[in-house]
mmCIF file of C-alpha atoms in Angstrom:
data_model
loop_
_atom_site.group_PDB
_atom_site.id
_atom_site.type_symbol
_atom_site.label_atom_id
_atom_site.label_comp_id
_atom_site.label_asym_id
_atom_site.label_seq_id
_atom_site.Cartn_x
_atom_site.Cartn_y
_atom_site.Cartn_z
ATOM 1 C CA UNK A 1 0.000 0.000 0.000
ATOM 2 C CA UNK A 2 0.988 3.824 -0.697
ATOM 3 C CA UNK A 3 0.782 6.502 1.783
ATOM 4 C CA UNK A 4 1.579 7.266 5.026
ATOM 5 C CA UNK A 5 1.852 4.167 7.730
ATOM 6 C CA UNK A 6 1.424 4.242 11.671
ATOM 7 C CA UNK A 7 2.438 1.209 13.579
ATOM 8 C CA UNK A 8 0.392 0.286 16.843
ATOM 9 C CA UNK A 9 2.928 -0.064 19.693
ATOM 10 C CA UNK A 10 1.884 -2.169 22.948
ATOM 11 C CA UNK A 11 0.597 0.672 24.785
ATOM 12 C CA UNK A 12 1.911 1.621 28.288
ATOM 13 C CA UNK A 13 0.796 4.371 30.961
ATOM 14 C CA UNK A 14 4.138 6.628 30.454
ATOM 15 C CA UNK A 15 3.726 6.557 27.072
ATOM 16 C CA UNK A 16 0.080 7.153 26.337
ATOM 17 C CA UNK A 17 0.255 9.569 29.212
ATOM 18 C CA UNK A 18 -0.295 12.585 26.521
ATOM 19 C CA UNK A 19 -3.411 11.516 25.515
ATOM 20 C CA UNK A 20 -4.919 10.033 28.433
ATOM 21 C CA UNK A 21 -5.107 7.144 30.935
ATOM 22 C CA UNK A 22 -4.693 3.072 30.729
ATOM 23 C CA UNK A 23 -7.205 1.274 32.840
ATOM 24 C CA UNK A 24 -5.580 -1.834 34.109
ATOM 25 C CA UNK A 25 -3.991 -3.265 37.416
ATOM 26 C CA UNK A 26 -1.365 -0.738 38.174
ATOM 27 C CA UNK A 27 0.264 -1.953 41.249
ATOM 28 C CA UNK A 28 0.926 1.813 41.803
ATOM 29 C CA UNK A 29 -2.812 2.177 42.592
ATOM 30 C CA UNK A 30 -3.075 -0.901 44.802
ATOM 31 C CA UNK A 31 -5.235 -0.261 47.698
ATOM 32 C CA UNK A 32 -6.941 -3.756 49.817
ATOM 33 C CA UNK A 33 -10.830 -2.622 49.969
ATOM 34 C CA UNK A 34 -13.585 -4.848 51.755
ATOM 35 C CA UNK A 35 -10.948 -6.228 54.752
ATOM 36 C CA UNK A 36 -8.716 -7.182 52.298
ATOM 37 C CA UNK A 37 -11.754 -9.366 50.244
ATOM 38 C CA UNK A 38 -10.558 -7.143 47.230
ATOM 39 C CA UNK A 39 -7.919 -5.647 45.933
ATOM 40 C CA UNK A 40 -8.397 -1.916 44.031
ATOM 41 C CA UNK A 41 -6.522 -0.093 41.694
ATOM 42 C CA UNK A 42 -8.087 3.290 42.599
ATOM 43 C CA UNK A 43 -8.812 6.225 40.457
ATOM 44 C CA UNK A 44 -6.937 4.865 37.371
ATOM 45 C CA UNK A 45 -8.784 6.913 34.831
ATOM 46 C CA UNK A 46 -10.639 11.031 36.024
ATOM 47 C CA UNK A 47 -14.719 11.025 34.237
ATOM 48 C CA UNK A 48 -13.989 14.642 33.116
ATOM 49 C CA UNK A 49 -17.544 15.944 31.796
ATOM 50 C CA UNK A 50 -18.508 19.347 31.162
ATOM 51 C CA UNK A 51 -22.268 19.635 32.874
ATOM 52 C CA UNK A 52 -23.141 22.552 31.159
ATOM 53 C CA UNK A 53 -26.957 22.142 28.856
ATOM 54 C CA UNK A 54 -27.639 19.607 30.537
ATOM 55 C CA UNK A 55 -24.895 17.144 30.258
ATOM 56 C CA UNK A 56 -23.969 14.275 32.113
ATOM 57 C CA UNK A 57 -21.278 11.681 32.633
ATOM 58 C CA UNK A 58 -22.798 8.385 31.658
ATOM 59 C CA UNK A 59 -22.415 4.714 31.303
ATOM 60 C CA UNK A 60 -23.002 2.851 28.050
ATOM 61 C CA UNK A 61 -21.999 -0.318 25.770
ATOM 62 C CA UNK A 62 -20.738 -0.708 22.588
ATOM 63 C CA UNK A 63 -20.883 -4.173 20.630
ATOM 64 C CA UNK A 64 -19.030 -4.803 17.367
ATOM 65 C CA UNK A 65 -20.941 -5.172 14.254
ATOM 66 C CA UNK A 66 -18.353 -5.674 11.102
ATOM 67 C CA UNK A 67 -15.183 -6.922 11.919
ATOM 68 C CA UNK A 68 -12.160 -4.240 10.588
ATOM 69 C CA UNK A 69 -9.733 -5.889 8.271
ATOM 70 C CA UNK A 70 -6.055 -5.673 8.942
ATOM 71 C CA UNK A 71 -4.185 -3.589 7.978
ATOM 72 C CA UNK A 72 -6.633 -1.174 7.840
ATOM 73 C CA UNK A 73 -6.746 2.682 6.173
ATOM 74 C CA UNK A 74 -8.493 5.474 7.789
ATOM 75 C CA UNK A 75 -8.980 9.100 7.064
ATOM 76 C CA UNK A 76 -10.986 10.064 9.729
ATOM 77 C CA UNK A 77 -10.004 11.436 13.091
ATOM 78 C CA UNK A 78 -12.356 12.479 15.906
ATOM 79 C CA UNK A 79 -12.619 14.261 19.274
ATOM 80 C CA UNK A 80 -15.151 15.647 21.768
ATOM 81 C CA UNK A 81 -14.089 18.768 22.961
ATOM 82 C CA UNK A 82 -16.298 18.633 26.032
ATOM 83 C CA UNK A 83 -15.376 15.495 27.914
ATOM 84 C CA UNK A 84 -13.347 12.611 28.257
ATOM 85 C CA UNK A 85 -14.135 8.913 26.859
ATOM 86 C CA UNK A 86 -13.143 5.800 28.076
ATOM 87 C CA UNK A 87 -13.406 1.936 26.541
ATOM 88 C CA UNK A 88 -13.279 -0.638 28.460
ATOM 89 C CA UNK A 89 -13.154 -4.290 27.016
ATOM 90 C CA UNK A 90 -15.708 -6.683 28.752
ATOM 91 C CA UNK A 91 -13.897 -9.808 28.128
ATOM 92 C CA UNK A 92 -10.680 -10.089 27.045
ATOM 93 C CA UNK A 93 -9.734 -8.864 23.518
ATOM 94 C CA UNK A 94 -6.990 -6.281 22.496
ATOM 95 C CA UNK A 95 -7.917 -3.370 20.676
ATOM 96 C CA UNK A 96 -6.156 -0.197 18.901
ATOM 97 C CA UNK A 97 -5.921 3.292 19.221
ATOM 98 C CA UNK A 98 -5.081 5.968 17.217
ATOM 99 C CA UNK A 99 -4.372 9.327 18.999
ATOM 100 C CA UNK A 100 -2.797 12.564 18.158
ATOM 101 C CA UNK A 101 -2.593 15.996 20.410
ATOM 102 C CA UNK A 102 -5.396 18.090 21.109
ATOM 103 C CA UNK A 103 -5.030 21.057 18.731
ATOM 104 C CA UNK A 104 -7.202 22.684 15.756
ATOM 105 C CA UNK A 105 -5.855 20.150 13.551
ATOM 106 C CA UNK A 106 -4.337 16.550 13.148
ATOM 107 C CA UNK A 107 -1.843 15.902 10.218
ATOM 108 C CA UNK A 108 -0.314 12.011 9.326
ATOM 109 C CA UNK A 109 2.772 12.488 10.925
ATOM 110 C CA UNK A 110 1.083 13.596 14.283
ATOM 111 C CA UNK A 111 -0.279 10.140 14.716
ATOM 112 C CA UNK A 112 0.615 7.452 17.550
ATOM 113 C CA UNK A 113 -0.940 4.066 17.577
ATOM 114 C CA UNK A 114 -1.157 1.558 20.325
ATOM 115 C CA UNK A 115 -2.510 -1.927 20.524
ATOM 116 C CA UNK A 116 -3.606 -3.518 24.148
ATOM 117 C CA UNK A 117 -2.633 -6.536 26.094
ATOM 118 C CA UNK A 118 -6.274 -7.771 26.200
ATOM 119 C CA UNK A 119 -6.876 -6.698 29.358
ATOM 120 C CA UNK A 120 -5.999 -2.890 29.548
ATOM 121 C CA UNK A 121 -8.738 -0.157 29.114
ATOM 122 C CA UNK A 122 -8.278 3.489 27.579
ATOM 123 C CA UNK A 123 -9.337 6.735 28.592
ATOM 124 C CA UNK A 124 -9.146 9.600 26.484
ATOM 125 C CA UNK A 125 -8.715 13.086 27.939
ATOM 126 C CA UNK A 126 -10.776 15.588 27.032
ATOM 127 C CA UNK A 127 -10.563 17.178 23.287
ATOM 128 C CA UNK A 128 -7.800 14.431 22.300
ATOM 129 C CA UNK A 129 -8.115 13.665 18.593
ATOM 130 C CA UNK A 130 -8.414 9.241 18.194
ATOM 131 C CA UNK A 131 -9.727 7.107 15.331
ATOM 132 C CA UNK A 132 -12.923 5.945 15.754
ATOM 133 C CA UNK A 133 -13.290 2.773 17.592
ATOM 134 C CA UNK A 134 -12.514 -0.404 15.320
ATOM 135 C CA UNK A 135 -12.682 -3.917 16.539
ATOM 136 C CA UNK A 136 -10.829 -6.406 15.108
ATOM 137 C CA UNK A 137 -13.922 -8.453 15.488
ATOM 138 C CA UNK A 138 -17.497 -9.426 15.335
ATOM 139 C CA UNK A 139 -19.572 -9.579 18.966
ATOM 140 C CA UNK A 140 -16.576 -7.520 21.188
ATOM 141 C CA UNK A 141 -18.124 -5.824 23.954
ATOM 142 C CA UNK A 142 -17.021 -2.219 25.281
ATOM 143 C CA UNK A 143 -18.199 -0.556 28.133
ATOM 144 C CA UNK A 144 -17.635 3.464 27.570
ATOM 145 C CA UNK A 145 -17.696 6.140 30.030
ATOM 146 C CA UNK A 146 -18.708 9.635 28.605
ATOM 147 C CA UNK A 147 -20.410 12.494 28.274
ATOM 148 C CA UNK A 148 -24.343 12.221 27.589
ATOM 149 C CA UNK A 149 -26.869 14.524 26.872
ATOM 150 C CA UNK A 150 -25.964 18.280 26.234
ATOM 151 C CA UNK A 151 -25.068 19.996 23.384
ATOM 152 C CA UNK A 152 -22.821 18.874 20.149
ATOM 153 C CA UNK A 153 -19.290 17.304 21.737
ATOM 154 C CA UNK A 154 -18.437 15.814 18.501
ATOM 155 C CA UNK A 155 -15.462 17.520 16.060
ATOM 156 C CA UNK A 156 -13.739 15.250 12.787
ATOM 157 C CA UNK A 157 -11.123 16.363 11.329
ATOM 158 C CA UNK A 158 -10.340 14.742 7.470
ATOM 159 C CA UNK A 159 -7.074 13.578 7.039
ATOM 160 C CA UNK A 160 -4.629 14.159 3.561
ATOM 161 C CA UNK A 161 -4.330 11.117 2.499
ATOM 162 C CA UNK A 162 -5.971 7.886 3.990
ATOM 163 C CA UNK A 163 -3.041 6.016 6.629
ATOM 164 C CA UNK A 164 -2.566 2.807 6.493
ATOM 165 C CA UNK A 165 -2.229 0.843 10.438
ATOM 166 C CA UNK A 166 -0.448 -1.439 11.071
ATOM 167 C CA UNK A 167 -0.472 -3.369 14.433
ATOM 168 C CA UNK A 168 2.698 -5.101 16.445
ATOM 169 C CA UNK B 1 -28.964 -22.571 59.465
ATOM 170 C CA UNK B 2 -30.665 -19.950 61.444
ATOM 171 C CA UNK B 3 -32.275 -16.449 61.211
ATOM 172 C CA UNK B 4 -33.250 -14.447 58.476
ATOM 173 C CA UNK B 5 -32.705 -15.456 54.905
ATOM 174 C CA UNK B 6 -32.832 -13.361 51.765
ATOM 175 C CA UNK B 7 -32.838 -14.997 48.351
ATOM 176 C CA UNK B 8 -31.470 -13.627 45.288
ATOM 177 C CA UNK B 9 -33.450 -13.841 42.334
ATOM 178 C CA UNK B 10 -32.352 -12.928 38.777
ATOM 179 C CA UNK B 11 -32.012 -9.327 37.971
ATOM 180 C CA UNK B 12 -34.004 -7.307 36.201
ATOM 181 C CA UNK B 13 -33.821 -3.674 35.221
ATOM 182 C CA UNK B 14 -37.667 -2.890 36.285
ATOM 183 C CA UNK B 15 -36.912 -4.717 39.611
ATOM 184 C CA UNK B 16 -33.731 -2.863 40.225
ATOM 185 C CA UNK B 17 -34.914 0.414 39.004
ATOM 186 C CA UNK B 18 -35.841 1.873 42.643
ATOM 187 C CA UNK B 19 -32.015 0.992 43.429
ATOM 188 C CA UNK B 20 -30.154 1.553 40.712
ATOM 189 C CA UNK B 21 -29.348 0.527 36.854
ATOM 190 C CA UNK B 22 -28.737 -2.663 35.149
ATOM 191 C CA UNK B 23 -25.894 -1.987 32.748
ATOM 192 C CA UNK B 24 -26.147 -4.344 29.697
ATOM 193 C CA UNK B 25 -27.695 -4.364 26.135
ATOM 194 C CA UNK B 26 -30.838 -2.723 26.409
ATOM 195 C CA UNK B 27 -33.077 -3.421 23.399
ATOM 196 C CA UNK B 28 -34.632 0.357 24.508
ATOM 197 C CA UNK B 29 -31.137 2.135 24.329
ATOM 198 C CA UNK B 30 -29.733 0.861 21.622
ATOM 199 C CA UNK B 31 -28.530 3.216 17.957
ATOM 200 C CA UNK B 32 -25.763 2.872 15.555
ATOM 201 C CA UNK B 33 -22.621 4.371 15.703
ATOM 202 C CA UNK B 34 -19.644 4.738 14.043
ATOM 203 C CA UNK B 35 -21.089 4.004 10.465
ATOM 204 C CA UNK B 36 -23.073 0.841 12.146
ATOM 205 C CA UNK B 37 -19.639 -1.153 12.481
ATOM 206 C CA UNK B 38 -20.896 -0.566 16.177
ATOM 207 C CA UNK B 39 -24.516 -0.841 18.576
ATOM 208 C CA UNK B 40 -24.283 1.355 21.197
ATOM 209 C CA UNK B 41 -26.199 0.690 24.284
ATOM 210 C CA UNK B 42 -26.719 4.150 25.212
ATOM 211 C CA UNK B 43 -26.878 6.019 28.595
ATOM 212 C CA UNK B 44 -27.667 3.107 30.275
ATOM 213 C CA UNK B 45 -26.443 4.643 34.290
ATOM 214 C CA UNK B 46 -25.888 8.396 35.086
ATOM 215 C CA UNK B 47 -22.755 8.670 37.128
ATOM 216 C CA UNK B 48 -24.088 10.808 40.001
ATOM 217 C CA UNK B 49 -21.090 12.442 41.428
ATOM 218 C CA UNK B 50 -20.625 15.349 44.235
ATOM 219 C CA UNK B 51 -17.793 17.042 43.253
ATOM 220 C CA UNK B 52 -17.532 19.316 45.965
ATOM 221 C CA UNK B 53 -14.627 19.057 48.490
ATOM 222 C CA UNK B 54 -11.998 18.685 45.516
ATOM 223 C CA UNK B 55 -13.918 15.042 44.720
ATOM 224 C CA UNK B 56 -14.349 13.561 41.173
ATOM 225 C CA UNK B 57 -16.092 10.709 39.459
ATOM 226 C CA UNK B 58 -13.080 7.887 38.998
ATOM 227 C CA UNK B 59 -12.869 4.540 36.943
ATOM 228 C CA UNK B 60 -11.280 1.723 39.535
ATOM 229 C CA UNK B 61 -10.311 -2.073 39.042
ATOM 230 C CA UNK B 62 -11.275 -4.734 42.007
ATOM 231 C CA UNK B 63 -9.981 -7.734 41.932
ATOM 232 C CA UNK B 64 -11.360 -10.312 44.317
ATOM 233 C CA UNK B 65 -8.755 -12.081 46.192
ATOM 234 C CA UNK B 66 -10.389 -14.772 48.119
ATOM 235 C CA UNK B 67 -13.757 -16.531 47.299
ATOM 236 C CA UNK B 68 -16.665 -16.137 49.473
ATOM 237 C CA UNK B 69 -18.865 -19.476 50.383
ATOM 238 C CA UNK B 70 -21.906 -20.367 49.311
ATOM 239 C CA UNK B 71 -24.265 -20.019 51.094
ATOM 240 C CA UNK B 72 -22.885 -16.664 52.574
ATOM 241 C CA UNK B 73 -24.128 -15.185 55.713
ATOM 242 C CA UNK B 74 -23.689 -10.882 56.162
ATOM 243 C CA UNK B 75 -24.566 -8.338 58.884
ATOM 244 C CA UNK B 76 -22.932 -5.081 56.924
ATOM 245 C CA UNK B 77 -24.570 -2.743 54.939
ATOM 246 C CA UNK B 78 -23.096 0.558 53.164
ATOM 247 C CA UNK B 79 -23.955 3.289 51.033
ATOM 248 C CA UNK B 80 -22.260 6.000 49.752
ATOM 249 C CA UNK B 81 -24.103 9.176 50.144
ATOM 250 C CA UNK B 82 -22.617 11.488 47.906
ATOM 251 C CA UNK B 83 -22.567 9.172 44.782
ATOM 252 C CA UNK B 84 -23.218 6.871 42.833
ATOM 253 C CA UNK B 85 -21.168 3.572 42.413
ATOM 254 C CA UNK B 86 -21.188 0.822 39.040
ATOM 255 C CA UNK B 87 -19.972 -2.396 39.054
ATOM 256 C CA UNK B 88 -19.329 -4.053 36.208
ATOM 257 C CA UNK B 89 -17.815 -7.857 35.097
ATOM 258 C CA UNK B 90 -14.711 -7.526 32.992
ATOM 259 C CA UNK B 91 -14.831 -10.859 32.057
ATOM 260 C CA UNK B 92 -18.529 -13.165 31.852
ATOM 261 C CA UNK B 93 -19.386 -13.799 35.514
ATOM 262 C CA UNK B 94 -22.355 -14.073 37.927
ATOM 263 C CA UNK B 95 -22.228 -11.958 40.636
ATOM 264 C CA UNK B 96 -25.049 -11.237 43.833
ATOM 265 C CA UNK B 97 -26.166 -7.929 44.998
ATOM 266 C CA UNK B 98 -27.904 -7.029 48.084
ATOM 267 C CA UNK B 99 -30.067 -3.750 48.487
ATOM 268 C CA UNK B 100 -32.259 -1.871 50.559
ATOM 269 C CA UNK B 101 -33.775 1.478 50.213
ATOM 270 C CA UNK B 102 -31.865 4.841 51.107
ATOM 271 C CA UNK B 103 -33.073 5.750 54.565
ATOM 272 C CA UNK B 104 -31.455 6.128 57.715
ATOM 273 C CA UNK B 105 -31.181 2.430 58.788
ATOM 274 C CA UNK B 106 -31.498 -1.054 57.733
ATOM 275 C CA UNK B 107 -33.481 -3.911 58.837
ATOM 276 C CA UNK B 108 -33.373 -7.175 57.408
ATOM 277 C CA UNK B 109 -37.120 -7.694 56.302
ATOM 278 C CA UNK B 110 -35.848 -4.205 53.979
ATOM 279 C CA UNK B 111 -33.499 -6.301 51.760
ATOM 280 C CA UNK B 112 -33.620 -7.110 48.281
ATOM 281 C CA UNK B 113 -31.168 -9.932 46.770
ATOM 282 C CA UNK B 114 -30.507 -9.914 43.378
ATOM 283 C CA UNK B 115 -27.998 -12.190 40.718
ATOM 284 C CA UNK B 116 -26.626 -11.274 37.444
ATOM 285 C CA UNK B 117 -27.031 -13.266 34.275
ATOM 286 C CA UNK B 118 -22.990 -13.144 33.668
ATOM 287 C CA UNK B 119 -23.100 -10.514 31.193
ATOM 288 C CA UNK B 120 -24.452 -7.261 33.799
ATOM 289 C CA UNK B 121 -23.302 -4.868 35.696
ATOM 290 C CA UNK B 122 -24.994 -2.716 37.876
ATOM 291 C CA UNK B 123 -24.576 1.177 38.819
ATOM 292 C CA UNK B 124 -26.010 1.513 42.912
ATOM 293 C CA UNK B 125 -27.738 4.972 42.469
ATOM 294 C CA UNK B 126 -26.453 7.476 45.508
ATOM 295 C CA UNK B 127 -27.626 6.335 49.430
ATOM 296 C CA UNK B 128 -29.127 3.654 48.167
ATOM 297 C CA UNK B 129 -27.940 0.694 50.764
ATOM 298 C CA UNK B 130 -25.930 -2.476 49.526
ATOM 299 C CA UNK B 131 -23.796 -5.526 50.679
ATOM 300 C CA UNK B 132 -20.279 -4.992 50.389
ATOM 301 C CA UNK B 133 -18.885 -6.309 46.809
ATOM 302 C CA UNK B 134 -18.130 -10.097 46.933
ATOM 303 C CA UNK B 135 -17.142 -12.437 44.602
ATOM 304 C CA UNK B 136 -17.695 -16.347 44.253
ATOM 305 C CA UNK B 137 -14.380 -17.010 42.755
ATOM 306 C CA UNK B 138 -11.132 -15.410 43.438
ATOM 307 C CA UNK B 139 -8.898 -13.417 40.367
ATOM 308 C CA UNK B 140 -12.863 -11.674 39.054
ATOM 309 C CA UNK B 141 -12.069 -8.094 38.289
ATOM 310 C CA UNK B 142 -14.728 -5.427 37.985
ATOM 311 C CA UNK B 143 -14.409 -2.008 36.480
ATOM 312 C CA UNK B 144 -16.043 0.074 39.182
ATOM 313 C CA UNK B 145 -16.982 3.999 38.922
ATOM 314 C CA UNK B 146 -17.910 5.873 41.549
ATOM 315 C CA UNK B 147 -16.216 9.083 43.538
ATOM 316 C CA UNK B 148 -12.710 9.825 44.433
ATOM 317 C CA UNK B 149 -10.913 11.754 46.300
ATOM 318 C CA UNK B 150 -13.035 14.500 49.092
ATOM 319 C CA UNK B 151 -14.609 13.940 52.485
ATOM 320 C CA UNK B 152 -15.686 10.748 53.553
ATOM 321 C CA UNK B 153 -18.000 9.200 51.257
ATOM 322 C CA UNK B 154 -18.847 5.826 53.321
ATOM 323 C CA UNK B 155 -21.487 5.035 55.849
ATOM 324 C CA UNK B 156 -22.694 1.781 57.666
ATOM 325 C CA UNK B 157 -25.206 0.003 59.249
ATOM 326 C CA UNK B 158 -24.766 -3.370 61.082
ATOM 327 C CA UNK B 159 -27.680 -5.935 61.107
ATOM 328 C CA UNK B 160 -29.862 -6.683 64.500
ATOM 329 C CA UNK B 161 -28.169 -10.262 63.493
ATOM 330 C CA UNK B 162 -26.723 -11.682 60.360
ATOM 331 C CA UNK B 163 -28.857 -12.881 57.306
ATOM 332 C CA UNK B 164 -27.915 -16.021 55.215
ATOM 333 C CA UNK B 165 -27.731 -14.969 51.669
ATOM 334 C CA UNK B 166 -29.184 -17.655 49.112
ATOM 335 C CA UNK B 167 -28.670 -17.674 45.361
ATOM 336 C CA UNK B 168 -31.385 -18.961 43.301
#
């Protein structure tokens, strides 16, 4: 294929740290909870939701329809300049993201891509640019934390040229 | 055994509804997204979140550590009175609840048992009373999201004497 390529790196919490958080068992958020009956990695990801028009931080699900082939070109990029979003896998599946800085614009060469472990969840901060979730396929179950209600907190940006991704 | 007994009965989100949300795909939230390669289960729990006292609305891990008998006897009950709090399987388990309405004490001809199909979680709405978390097998993670950080956000009520939990 022609055009610009991004390769998905196994994603870690240093290095997605510019974009936002990875939900997983940090044992630098350990904490025993129900005498010691459980054991919580606290506050791993902030819900940060603008309230305003009636807004709220809510809890949904998102189930794969149409499994993404691989590699796989995009042109689209997307962020919601009002809130945060996390995805969560609900059984164990790895996943990609494509992120680039918050800014008015997102060009091919400000692209990073990370792939998951299976087990790790994402959370974007607030007005960070990402592809639009793909799954890699049919029947994968996300649970997503975001902003409901309100006004629009939707913004795409059209890339140059379509990227091709390519995944570790 | 002796004394009271409640019995947990499959969950339902009309039965639930005066304690919380059931958080799984909802026929009545569901819409397309992201071209229809996804269903999203919209807006199925409102995270309900005081934010005063520097407090925010978090996403957690649990991880249970040690499994809890069958059947299970309790005398505890908490709530959190300044938000809500979701639990939610990362992986396809059965898990029990235990409920009573938000008031100023529990008694146990007030509770409400409830199981999960596998596939649910559940979002506790604010004050509402519930059984700590437990688990029936040890290594179950849940993605929890409730409040962090701020003033105390716990409260409890013991029992008049314990009540044997049974799971239908």
């Amino acid at each position: 294929m022609t055009g610009p390529v991004v390769r998905a790196l196994p994603i870690t919490p240093e290095q997605f740290a510019p974009f936002g958080d990875v939900i997983a068992a940090l044992p630098s958020h350990r904490q025993a909870m129900n005498a010691a009956r459980f054991e919580r990695f606290n506050d791993l990801a902030t819900v940060d939701v603008d309230t305003d028009d009636g807004a709220h931080a809510a809890i949904s699900l998102a189930r794969s329809m149409s499994m993404t082939a691989s590699p796989y070109r995009f042109d689209l990029m997307e962020r919601h300049p009002f809130g945060s979003q996390a995805f969560v896998p609900l059984s164990p599946f790895r996943f990609v993201v494509v992120v680039a800085p918050a800014g008015d614009s997102v060009e091919a060469s400000d692209l990073r891509a990370f792939v998951t472990d299976g087990h790790q969840g994402i959370n974007y901060h607030k007005g960070v640019w990402h592809m639009p979730l793909i799954a890699f396929e049919t029947g994968q179950d996300f649970l997503i934390i975001d902003r409901a209600g309100g006004g629009s907190n939707y913004e795409e940006c059209i890339l140059g040229e379509p990227v091709t991704l390519e995944v570790e």
